[in-house]
Coordinates of N, CA and C in Angstrom, one line a residue:
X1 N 46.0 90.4 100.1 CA 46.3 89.4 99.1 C 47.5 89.8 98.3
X2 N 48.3 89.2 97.9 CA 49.5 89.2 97.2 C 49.4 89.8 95.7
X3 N 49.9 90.6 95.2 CA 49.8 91.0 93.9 C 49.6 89.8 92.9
X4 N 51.0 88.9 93.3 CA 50.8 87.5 92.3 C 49.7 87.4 92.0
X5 N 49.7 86.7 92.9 CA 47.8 86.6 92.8 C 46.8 87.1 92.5
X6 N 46.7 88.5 92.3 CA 45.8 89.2 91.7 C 46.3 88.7 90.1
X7 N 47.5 89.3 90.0 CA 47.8 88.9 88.6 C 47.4 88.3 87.6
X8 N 47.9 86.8 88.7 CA 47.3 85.8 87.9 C 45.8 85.7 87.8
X9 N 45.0 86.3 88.6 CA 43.7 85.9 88.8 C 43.0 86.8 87.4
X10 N 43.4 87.7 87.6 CA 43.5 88.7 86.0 C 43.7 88.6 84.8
X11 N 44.7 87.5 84.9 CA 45.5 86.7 83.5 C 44.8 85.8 83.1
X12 N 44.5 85.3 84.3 CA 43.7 84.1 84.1 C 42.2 84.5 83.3
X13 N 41.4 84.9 84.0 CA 40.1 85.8 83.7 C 40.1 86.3 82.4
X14 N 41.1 87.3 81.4 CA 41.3 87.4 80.3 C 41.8 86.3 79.4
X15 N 42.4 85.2 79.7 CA 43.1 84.1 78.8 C 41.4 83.3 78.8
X16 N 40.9 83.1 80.2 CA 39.8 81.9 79.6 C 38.5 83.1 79.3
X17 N 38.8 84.3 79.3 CA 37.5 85.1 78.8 C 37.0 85.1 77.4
X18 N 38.3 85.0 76.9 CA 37.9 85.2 75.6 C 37.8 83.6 75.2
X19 N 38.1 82.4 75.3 CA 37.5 81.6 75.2 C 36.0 81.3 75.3
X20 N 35.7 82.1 76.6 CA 34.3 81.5 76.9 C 33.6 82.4 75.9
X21 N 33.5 83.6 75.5 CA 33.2 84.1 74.8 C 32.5 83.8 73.6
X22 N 33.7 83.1 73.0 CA 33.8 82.3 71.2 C 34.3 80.8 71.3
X23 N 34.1 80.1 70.4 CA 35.1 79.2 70.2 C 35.3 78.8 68.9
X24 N 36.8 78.8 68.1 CA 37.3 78.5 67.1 C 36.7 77.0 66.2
X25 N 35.9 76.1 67.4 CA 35.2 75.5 66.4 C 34.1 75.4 66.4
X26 N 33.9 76.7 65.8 CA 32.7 77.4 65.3 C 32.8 76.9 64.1
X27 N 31.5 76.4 63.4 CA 31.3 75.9 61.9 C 32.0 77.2 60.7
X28 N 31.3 78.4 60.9 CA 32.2 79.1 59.9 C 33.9 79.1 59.9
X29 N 34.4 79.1 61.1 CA 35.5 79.4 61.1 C 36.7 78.3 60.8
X30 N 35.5 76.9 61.1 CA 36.4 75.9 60.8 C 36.2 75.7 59.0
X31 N 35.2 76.3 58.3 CA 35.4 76.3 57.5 C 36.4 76.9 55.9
X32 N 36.8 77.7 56.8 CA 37.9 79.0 56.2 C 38.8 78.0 55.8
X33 N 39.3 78.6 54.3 CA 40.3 77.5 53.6 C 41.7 77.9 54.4
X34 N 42.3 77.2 54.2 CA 43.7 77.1 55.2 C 44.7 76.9 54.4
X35 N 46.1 77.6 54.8 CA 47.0 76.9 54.0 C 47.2 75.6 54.1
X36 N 47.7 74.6 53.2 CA 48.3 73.5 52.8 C 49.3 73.5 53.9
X37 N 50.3 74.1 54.4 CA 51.2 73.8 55.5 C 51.1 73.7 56.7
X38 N 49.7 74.3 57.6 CA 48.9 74.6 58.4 C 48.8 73.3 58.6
X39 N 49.7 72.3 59.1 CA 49.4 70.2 59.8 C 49.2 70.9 61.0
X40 N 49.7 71.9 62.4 CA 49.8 71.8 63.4 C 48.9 72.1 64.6
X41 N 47.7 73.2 63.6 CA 46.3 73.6 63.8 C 46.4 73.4 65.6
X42 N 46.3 71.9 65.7 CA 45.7 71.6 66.9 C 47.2 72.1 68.2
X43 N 48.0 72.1 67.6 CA 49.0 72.9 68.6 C 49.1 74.0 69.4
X44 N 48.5 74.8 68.5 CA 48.0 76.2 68.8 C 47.2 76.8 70.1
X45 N 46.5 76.3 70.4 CA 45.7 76.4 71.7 C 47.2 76.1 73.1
X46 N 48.0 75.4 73.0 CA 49.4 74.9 73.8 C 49.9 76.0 73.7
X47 N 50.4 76.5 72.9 CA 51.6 77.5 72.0 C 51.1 78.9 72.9
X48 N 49.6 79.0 72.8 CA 48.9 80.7 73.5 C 49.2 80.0 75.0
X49 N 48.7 78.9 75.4 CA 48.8 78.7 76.8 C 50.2 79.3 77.3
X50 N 51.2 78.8 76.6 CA 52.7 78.6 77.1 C 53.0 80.5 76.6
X51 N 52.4 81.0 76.0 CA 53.0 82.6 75.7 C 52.4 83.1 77.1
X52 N 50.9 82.9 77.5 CA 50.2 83.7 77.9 C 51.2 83.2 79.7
X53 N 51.4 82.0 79.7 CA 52.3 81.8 81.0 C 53.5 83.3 81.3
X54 N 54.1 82.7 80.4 CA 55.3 83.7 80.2 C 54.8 85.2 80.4
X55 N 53.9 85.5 79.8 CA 53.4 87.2 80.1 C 52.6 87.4 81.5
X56 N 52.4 86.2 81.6 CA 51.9 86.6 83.4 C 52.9 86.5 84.4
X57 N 54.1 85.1 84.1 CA 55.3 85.8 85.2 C 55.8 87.0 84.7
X58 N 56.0 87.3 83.3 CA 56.8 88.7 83.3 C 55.9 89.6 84.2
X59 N 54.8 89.8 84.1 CA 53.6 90.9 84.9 C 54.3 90.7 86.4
X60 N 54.4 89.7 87.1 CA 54.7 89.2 88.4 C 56.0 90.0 88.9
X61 N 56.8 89.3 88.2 CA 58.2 89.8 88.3 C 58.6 91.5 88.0
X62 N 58.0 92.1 87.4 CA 57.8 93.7 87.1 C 57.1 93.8 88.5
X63 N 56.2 94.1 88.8 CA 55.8 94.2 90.2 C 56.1 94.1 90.7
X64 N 56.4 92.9 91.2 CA 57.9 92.7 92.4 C 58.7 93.6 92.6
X65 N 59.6 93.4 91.6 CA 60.6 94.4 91.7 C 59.9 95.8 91.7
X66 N 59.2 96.3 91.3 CA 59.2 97.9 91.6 C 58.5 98.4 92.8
X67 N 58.0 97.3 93.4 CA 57.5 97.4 94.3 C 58.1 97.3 95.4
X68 N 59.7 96.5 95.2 CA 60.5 96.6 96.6 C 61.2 98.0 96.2
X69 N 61.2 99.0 95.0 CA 61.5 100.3 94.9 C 60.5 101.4 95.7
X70 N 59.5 100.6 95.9 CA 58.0 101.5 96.7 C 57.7 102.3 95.2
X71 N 58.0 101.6 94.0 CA 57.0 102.3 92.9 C 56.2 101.3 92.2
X72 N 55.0 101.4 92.5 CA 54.2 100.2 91.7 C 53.5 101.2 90.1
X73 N 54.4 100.2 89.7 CA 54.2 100.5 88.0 C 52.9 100.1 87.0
X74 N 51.8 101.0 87.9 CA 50.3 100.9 87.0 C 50.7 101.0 85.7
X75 N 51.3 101.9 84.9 CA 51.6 101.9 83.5 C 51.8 100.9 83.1
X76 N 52.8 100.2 83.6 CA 53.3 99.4 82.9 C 52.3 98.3 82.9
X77 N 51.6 97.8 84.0 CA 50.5 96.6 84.4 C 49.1 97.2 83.3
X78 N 48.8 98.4 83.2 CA 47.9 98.4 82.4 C 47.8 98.0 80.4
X79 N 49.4 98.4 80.4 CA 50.0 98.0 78.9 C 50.0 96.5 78.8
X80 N 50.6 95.2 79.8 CA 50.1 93.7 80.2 C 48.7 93.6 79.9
X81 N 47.9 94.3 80.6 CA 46.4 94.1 80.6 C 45.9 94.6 78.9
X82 N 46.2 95.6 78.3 CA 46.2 96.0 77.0 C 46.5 94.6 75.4
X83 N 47.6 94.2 76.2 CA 48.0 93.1 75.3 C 47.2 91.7 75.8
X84 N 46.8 91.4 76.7 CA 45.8 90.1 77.3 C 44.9 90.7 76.5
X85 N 43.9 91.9 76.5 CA 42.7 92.2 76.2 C 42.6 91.6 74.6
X86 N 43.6 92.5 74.0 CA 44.2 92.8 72.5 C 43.7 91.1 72.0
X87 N 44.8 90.2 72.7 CA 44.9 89.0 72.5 C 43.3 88.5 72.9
X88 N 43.2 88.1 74.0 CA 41.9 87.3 74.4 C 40.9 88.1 73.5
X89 N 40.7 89.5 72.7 CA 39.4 89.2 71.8 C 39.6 89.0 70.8
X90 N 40.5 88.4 70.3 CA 41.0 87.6 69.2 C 40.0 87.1 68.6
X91 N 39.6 86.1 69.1 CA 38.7 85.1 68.9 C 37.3 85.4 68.5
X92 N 37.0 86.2 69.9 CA 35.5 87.0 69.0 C 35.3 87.6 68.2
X93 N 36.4 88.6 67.7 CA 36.7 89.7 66.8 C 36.2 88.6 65.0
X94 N 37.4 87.8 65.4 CA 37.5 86.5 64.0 C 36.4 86.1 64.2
X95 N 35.7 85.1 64.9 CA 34.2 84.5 64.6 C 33.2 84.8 64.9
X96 N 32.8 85.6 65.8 CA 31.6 86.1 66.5 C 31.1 87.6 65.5
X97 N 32.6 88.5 65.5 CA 31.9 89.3 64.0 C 32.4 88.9 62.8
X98 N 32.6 87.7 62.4 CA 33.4 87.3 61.4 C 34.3 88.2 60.6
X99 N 35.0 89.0 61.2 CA 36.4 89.7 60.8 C 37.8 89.0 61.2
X100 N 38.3 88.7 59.7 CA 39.8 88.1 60.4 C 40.4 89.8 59.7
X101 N 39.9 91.0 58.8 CA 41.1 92.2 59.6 C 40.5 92.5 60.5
X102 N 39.7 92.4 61.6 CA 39.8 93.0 63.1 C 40.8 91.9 63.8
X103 N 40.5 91.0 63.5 CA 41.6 89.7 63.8 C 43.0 90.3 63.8
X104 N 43.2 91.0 62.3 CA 44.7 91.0 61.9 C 45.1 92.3 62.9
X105 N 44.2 93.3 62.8 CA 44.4 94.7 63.6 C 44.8 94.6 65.3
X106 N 43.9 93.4 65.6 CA 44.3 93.4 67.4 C 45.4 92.3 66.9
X107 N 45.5 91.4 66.6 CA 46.7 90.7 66.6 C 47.8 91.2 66.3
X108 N 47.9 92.2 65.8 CA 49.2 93.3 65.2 C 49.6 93.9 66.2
X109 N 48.4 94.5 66.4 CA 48.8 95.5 67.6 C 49.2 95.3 69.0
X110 N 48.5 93.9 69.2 CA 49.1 93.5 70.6 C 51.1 92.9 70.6
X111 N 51.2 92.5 69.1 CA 52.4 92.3 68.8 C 53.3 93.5 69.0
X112 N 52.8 94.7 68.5 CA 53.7 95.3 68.4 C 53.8 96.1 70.1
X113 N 52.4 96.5 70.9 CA 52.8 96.7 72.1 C 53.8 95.2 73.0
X114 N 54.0 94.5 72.7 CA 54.5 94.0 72.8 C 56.3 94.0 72.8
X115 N 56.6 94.4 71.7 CA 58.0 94.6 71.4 C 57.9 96.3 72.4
X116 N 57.0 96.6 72.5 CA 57.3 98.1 73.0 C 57.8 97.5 74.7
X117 N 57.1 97.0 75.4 CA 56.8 96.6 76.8 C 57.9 95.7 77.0
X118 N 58.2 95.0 76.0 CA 60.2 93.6 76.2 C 60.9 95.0 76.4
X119 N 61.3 96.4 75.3 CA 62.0 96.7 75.5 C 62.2 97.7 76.7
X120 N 60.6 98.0 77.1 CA 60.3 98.8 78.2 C 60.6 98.3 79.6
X121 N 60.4 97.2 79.7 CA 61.0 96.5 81.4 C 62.3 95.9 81.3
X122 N 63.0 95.9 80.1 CA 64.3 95.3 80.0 C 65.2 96.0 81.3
X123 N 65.0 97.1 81.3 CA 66.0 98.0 82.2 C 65.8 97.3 83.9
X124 N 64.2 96.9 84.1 CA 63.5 96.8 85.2 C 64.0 94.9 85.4
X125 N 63.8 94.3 85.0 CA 64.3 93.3 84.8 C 64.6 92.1 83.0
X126 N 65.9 91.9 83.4 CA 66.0 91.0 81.7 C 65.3 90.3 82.2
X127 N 64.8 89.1 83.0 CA 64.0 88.1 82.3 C 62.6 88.4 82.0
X128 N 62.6 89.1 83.2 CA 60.9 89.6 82.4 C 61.2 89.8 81.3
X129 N 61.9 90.6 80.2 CA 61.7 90.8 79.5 C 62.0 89.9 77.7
X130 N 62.8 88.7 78.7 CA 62.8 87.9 78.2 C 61.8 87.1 78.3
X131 N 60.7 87.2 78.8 CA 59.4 86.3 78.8 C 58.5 86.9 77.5
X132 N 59.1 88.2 76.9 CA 58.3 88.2 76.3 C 58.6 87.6 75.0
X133 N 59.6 86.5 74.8 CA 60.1 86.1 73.7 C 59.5 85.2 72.7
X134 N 58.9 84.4 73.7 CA 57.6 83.3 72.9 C 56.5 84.2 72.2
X135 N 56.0 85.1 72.6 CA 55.1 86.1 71.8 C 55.4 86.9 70.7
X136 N 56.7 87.3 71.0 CA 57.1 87.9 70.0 C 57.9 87.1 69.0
X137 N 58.2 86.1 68.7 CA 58.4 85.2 68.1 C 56.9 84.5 67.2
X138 N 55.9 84.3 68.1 CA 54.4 83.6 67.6 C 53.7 85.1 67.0
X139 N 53.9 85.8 67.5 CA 52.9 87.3 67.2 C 52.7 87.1 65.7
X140 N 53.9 87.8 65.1 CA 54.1 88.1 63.9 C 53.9 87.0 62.8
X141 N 53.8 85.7 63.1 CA 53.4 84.1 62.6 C 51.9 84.2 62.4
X142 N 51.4 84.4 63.9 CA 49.5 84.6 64.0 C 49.4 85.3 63.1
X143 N 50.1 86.8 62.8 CA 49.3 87.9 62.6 C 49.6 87.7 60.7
X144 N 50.5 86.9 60.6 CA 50.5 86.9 58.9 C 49.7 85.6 58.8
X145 N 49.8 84.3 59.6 CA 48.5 83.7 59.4 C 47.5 84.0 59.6
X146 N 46.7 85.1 59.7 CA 45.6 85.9 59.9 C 45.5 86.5 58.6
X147 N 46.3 86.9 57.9 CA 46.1 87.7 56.5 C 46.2 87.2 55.7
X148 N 47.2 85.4 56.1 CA 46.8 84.7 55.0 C 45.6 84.2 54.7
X149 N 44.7 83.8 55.7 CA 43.7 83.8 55.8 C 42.4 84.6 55.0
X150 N 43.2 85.5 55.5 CA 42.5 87.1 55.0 C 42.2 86.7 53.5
X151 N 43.7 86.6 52.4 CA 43.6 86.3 50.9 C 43.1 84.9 50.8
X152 N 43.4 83.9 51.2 CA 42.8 82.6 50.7 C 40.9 82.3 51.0
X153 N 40.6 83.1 51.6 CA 39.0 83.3 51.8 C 38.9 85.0 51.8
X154 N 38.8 85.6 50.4 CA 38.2 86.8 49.5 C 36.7 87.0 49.9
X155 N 35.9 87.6 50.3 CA 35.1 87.9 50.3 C 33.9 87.1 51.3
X156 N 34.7 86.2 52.0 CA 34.1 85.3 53.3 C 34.4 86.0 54.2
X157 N 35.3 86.6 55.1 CA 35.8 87.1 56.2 C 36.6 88.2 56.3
X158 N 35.8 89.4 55.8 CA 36.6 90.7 55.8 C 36.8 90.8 56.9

C-alpha cells in the first residue's frame, strides 16, 4: 500500500476522531459567552477542514521525498501525528472535561510544534512547508480565542 494512503488514512482517523468523540454542540459549550465579533462561528468547522488538508499533503510530500533519499523520516511523521493528536483532542479536552485551559495548552502547543516542523522540512521541501501556513496563521487566532473564552466565562470553564 502506498504511504499516501496510509497517511491520509491516519489523517483522516485523527481529524474525524476527535469529532466523533465530542461535539461542539454540546449544550454547555454552546452556551459559553462569546465575543460580540465572533459572526463567523459556523465557518470554523471549513477553516480546520482546509488546514487539516494542507497538513496532510505536507505529511505526503515529506515522505516522498525522503523516501526517494531511501530515508524515511519517522521523526518527522510522528511530530505530523503529535500536532493532528494535539489538535483533534481539542474538542474533548474543551467539552467533555470542560477545560477551555486544556483547550488553550493543546491548542498552543500544537501551534507552536507547528512553527517548529514549517521550519523543520523547509530544507526538505518549501511547499510542504508552506502548507503549513493556514495553521499557523489560524493557530494563534484559535488559541487567543480560547483564552478569550477563558476571561469572558470566569469560573464556568477552567
Amino acid at each position: 500500500m502506498k504511504a499516501r494512503w496510509i497517511i491520509t488514512a491516519v489523517s483522516a482517523a485523527l481529524f474525524f476522531g476527535g469529532s466523533l468523540l465530542t461535539s461542539l454542540r454540546d449544550p454547555w459549550f454552546q452556551n459559553l459567552q462569546r465575543p460580540n465579533w465572533l459572526t463567523f462561528e459556523f465557518l470554523i468547522p471549513f477553516i480546520w477542514t482546509f488546514i487539516w488538508l494542507c497538513l496532510t499533503i505536507s505529511a505526503i510530500i515529506v515522505w516522498e521525498r525522503r523516501s526517494k533519499q531511501r530515508s524515511h523520516p519517522w521523526y518527522l511523521m510522528a511530530i505530523y501525528a503529535a500536532i493532528a493528536l494535539l489538535t483533534s483532542l481539542y474538542s474533548p479536552i474543551v467539552v467533555e472535561l470542560r477545560s477551555l485551559t486544556g483547550g488553550l495548552i493543546a491548542g498552543g502547543l500544537a501551534t507552536l510544534l507547528v512553527y517548529i516542523l514549517a521550519f523543520v522540512v523547509k530544507p526538505i521541501s518549501q511547499r510542504a512547508s508552506w502548507l503549513f501556513l493556514p495553521y499557523a496563521l489560524w493557530g494563534p487566532f484559535g488559541t487567543y480565542l480560547t483564552w478569550l473564552l477563558l476571561q469572558l466565562n470566569p469560573g464556568v470553564a477552567q
